[in-house]
PDB file of C-alpha atoms and ligand atoms in Angstrom:
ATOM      1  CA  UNK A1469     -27.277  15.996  16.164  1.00 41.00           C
ATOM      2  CA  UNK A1470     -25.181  17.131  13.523  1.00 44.00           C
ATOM      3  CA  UNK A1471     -24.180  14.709  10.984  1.00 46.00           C
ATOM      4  CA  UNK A1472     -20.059  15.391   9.813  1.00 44.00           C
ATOM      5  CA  UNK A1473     -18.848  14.264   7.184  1.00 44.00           C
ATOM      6  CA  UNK A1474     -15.382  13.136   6.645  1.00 45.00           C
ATOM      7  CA  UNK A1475     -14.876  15.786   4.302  1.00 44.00           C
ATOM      8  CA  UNK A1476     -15.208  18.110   7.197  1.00 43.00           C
ATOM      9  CA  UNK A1477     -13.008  16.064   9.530  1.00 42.00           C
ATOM     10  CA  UNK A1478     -10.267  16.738   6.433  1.00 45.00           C
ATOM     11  CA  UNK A1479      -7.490  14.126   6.292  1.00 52.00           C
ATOM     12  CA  UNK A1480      -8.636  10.401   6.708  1.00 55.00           C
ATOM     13  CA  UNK A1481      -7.809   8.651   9.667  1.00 58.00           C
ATOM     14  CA  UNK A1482      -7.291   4.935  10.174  1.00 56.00           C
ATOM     15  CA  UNK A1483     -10.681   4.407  11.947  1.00 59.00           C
ATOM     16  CA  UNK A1484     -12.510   5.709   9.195  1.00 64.00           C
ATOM     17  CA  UNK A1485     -11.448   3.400   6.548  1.00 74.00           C
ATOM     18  CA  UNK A1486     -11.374  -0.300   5.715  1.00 83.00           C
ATOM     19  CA  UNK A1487      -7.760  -0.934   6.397  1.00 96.00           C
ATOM     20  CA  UNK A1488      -6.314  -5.007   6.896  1.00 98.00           C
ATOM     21  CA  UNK A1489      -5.803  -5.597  10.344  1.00 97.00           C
ATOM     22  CA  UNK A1490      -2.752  -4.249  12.261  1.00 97.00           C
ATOM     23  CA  UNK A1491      -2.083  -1.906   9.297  1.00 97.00           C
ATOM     24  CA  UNK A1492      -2.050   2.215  10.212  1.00 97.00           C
ATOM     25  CA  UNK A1493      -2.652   4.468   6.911  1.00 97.00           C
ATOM     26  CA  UNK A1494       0.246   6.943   5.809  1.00 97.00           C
ATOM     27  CA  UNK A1495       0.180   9.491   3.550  1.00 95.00           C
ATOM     28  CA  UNK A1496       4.377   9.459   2.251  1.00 95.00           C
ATOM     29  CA  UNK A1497       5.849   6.576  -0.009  1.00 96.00           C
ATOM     30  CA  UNK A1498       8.385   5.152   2.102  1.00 96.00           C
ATOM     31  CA  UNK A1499      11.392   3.459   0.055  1.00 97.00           C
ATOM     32  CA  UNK A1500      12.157  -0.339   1.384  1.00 96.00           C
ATOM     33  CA  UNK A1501      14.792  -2.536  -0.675  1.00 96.00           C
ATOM     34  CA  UNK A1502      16.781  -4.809   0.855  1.00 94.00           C
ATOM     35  CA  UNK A1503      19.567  -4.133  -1.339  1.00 94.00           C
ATOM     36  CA  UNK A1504      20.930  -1.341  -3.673  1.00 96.00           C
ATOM     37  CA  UNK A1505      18.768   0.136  -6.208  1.00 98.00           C
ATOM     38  CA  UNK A1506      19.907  -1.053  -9.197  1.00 98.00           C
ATOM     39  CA  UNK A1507      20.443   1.386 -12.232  1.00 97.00           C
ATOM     40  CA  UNK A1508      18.743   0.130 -15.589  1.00 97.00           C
ATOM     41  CA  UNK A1509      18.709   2.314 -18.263  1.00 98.00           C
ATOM     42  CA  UNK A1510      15.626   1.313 -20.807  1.00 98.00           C
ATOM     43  CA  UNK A1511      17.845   0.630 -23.596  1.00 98.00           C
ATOM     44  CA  UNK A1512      19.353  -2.364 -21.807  1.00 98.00           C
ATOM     45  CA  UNK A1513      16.422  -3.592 -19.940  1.00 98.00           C
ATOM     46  CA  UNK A1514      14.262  -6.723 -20.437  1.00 98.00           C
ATOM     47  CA  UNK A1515      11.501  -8.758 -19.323  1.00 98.00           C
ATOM     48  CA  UNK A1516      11.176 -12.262 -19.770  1.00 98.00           C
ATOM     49  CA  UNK A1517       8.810 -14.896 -19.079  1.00 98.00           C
ATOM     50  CA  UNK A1518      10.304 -18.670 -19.194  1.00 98.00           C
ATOM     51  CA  UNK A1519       7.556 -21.022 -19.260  1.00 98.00           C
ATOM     52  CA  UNK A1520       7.851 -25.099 -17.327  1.00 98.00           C
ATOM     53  CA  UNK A1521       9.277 -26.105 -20.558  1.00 98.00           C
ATOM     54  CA  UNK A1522      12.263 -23.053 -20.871  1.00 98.00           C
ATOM     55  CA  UNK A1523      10.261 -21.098 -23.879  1.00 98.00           C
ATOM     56  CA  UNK A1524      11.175 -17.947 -23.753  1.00 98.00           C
ATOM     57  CA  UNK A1525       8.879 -14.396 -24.238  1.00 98.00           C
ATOM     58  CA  UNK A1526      10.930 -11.480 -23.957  1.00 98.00           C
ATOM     59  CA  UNK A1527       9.766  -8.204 -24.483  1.00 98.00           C
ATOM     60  CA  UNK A1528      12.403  -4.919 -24.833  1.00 98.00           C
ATOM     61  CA  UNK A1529      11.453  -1.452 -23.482  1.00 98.00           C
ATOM     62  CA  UNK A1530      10.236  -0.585 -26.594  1.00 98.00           C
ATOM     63  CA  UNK A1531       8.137  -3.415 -27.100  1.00 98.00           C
ATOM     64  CA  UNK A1532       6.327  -2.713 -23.553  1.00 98.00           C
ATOM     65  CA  UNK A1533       5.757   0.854 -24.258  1.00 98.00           C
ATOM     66  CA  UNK A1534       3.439  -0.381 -27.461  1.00 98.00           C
ATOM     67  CA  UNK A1535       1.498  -2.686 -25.265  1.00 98.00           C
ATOM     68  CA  UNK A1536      -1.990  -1.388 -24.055  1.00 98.00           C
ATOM     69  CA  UNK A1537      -1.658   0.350 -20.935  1.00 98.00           C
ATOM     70  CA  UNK A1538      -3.905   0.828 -18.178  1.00 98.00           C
ATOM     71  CA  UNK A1539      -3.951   3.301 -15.057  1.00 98.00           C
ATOM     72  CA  UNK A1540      -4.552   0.923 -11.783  1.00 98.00           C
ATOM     73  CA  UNK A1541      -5.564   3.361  -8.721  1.00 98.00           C
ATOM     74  CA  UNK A1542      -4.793   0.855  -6.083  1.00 98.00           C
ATOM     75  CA  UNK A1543      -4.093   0.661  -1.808  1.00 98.00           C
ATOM     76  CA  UNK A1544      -0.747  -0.454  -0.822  1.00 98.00           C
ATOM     77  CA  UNK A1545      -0.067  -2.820   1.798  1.00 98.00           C
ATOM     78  CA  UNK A1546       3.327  -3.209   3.380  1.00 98.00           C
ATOM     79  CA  UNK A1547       3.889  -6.112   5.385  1.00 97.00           C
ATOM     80  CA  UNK A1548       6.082  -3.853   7.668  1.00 96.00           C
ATOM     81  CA  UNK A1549       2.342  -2.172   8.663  1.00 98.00           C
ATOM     82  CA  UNK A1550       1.914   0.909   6.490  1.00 98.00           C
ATOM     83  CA  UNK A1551      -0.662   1.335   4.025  1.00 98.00           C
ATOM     84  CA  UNK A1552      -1.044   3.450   1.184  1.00 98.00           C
ATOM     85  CA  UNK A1553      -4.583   4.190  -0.416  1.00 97.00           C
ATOM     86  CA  UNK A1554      -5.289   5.306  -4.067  1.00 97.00           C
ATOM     87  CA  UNK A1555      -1.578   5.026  -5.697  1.00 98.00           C
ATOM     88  CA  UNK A1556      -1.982   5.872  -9.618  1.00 98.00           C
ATOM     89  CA  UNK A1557       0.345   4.114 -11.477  1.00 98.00           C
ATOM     90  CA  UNK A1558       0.418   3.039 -15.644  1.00 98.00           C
ATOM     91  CA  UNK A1559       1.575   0.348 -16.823  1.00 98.00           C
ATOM     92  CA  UNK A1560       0.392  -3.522 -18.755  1.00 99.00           C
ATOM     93  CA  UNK A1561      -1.882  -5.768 -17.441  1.00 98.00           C
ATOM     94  CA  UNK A1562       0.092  -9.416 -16.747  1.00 98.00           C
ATOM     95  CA  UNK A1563      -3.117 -10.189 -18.501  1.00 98.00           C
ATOM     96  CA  UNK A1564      -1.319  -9.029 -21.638  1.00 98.00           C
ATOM     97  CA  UNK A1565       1.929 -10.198 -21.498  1.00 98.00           C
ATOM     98  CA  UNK A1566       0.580 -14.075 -20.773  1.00 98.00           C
ATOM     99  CA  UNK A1567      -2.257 -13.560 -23.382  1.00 98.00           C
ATOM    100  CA  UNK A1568       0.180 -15.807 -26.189  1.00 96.00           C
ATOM    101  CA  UNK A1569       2.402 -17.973 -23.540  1.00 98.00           C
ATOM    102  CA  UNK A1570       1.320 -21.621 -23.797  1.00 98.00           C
ATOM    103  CA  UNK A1571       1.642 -23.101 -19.774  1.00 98.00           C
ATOM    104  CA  UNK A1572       0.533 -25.782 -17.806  1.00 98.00           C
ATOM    105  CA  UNK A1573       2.045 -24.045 -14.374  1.00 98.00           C
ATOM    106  CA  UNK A1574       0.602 -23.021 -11.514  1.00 98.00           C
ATOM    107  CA  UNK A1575       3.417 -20.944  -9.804  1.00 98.00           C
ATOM    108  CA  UNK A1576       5.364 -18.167 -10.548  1.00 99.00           C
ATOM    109  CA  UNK A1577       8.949 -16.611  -9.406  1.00 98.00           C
ATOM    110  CA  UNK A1578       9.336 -12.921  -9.920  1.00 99.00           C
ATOM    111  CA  UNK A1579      12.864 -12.154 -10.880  1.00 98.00           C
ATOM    112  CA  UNK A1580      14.476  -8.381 -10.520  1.00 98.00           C
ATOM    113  CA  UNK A1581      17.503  -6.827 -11.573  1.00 98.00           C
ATOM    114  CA  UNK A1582      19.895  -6.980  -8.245  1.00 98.00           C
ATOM    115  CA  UNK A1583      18.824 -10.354  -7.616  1.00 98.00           C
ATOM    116  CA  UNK A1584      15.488 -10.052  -5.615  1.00 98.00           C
ATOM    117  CA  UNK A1585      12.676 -12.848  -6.069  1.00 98.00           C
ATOM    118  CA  UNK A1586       8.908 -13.124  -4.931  1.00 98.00           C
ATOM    119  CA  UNK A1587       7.130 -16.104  -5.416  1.00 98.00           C
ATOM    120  CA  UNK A1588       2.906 -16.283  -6.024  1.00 98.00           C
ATOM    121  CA  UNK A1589       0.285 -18.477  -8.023  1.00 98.00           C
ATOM    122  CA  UNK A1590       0.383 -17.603 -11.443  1.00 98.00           C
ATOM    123  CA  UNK A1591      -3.263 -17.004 -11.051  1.00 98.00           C
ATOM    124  CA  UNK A1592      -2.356 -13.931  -8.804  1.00 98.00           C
ATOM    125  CA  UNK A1593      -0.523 -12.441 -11.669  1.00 98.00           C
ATOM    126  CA  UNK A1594      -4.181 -12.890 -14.177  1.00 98.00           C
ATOM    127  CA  UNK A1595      -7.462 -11.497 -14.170  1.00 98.00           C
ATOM    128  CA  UNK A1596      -6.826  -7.598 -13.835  1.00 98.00           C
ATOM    129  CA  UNK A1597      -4.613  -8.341 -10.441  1.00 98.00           C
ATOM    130  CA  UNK A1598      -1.018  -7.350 -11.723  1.00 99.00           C
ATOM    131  CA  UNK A1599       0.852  -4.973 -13.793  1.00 99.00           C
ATOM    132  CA  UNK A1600       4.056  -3.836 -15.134  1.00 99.00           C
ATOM    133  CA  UNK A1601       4.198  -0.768 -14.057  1.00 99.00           C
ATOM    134  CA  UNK A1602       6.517   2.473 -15.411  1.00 98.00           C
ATOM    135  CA  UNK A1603       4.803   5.203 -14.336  1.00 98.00           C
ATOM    136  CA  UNK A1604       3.983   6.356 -10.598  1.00 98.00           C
ATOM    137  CA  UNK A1605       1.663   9.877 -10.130  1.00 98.00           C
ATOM    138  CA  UNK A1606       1.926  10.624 -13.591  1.00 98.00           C
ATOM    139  CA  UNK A1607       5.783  10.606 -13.541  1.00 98.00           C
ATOM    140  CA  UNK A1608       8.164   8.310 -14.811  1.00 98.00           C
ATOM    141  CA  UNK A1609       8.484   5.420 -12.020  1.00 98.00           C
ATOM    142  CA  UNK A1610      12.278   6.334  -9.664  1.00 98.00           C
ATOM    143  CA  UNK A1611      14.484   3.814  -9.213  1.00 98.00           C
ATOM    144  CA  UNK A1612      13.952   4.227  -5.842  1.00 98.00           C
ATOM    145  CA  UNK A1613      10.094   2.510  -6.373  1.00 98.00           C
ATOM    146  CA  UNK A1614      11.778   0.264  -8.468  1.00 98.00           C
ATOM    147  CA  UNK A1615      12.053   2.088 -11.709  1.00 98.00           C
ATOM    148  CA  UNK A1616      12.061   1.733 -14.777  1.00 98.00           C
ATOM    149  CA  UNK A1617       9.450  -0.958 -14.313  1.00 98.00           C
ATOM    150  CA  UNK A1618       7.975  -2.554 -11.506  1.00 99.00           C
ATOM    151  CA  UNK A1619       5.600  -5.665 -10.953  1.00 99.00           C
ATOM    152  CA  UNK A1620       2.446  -4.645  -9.182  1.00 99.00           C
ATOM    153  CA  UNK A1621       0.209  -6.877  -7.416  1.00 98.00           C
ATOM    154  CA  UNK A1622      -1.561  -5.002  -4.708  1.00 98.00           C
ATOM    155  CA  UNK A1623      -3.880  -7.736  -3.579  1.00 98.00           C
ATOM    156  CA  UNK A1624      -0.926  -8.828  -1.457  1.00 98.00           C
ATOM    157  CA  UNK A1625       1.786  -7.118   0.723  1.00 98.00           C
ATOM    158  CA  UNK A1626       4.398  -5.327  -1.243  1.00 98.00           C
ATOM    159  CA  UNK A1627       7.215  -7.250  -1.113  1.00 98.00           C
ATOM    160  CA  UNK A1628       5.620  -9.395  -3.801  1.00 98.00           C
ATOM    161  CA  UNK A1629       5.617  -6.433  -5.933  1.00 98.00           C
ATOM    162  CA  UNK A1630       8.824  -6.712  -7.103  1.00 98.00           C
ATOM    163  CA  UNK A1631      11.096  -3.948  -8.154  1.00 98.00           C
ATOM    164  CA  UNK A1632      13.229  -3.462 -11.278  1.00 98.00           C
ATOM    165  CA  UNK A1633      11.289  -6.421 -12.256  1.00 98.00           C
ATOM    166  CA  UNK A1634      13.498  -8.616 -14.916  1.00 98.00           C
ATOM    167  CA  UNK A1635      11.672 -12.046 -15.757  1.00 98.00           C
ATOM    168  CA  UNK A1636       8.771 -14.428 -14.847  1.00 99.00           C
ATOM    169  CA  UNK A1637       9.677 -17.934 -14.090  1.00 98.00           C
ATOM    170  CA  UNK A1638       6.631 -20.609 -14.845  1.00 98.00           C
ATOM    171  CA  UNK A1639       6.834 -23.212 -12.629  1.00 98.00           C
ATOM    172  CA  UNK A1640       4.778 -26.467 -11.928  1.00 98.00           C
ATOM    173  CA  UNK A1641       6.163 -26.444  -8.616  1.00 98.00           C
ATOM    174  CA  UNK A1642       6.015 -23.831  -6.336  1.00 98.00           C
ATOM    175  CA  UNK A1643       9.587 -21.748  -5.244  1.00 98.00           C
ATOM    176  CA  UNK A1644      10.135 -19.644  -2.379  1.00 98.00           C
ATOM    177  CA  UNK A1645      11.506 -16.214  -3.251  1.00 98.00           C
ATOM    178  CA  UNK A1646      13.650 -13.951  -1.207  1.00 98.00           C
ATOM    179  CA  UNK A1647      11.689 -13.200   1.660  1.00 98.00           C
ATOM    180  CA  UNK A1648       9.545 -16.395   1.764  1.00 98.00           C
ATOM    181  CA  UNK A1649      12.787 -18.289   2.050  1.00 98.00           C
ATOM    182  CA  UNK A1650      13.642 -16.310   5.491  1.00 97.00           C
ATOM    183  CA  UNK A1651      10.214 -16.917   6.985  1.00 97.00           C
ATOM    184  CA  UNK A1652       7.587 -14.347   5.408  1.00 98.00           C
ATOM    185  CA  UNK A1653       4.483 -16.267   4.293  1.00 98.00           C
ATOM    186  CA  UNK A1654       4.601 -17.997   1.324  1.00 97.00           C
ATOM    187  CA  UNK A1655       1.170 -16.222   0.120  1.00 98.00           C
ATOM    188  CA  UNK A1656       0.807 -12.751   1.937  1.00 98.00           C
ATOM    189  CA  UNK A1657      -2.784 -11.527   1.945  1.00 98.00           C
ATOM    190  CA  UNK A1658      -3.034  -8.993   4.035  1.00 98.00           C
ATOM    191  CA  UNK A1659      -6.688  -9.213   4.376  1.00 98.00           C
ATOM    192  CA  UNK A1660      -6.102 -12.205   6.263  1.00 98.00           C
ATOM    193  CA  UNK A1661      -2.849 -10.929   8.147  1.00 98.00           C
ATOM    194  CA  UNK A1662      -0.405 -13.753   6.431  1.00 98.00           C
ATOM    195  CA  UNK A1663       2.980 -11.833   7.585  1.00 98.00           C
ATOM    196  CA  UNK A1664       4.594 -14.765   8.591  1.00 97.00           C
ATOM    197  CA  UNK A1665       5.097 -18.355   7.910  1.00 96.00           C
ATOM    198  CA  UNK A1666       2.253 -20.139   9.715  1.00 94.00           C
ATOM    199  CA  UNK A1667       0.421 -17.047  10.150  1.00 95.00           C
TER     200      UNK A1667
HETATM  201  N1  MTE B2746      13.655  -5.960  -6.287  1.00 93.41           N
HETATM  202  C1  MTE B2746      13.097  -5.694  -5.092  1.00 93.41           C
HETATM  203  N2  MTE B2746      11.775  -5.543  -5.033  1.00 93.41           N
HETATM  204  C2  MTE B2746      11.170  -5.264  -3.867  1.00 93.41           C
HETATM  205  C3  MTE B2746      11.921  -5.148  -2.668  1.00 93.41           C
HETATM  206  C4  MTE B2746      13.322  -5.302  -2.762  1.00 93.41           C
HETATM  207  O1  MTE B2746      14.066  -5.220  -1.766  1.00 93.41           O
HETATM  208  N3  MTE B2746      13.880  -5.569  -3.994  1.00 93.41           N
HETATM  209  N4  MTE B2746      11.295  -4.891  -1.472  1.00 93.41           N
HETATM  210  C5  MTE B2746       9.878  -5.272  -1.403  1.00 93.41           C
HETATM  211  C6  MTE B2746       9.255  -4.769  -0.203  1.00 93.41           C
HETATM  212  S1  MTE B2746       9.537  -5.596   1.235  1.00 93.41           S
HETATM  213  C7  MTE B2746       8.369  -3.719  -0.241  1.00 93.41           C
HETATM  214  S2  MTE B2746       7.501  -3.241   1.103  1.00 93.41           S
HETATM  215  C8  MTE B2746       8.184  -2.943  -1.490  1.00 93.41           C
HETATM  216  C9  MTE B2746       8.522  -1.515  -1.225  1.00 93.41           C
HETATM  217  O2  MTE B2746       8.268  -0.761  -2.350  1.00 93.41           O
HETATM  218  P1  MTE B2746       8.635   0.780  -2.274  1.00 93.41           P
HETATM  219  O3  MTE B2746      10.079   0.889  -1.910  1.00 93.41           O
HETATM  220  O4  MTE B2746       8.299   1.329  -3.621  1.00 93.41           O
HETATM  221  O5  MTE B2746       7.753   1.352  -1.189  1.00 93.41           O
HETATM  222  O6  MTE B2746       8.987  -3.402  -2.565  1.00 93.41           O
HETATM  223  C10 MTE B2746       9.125  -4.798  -2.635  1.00 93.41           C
HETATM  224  N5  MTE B2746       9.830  -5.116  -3.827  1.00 93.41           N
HETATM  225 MO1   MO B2747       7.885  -4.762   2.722  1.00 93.41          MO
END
């Protein structure tokens, strides 16, 4: 019997790799924001993290660009069932950013430009699992994909990868964002199919 590999098969199909259940693979980057992409040029743009006790870290476009970097090659899971596999992206580890902030909290609320907020544990954001990311395929990241800088946290479903990312709130007690307010689960592994509250 001959023995084919997937090479020979060419393009991957979703029964020949480990996708999270009820996901289907595709091979385009579709665009999903609930709102208007906002427009921030670099020379405006911010991040800050606001600890439990309102210390602020805030870091200008400049300052980010001098950070390390590192290129995550990560699969994308969107809670709206497509997946993405090996997306290259650059951009700081989370690890960096909260090397010098001094917390006690154990949640975090993602803040973008436009509005949009995600909430996870902070200890999503550490250990190599998140990013601020500029760069998408070796291009400057669109604002489309949430350019100029996006968080990145591909362990769970997209929409806690917030776009046009703005600021990190620490929190002691945990916030719903925008979605987990209307009824998406509060944690969203897709591993373990969290879509939904109660899921
Ligand atoms: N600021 C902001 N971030 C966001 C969203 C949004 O509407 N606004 N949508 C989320 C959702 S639901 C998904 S699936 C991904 C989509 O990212 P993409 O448009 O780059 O595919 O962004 C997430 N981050
Ligand atoms: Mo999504």
């Amino acid at each position: 019997m001959a023995i084919v590999s997937r090479g020979f098969r060419g393009r991957a199909r979703d029964e020949d790799v480990a996708l999270p259940p009820g996901q289907y693979l595709t091979e385009d980057f579709p665009v999903l924001s609930a709102g208007p992409t906002p427009r921030v040029p670099t020379d405006r743009w911010e991040f800050t993290v606001t600890t439990e006790v309102g210390v602020k870290h805030t870091w200008q476009w400049q300052d980010l660009l001098e950070l390390p970097h590192e290129k995550p090659k990560v699969d994308l899971h969107c809670v709206t069932k497509w997946s993405k596999l090996g997306t290259s992206w650059q951009g700081v580890s989370l690890d960096v950013l909260l090397e010098d902030v001094e917390t006690a909290a154990d949640y975090a609320l993602v803040h973008s430009y436009g509005g949009y907020t995600t909430n996870l544990p902070l200890e999503d954001l550490l250990d190599g699992q998140a990013w601020i990311v500029h760069r998408y395929d070796g291009e400057d990241l669109t604002p489309e994909h949430g350019g100029p800088a996006r968080l990145l946290v591909p362990h769970l479903y997209l929409w806690k990868s917030a776009k046009w990312v703005r600021g990190i709130k620490l929190l002691l007690e945990d916030e719903p964002g925008f979605w987990e307010t209307i009824g998406y689960h509060e944690y969203g592994d897709p591993w373990r199919e969290q879509r939904y509250q109660g899921d």
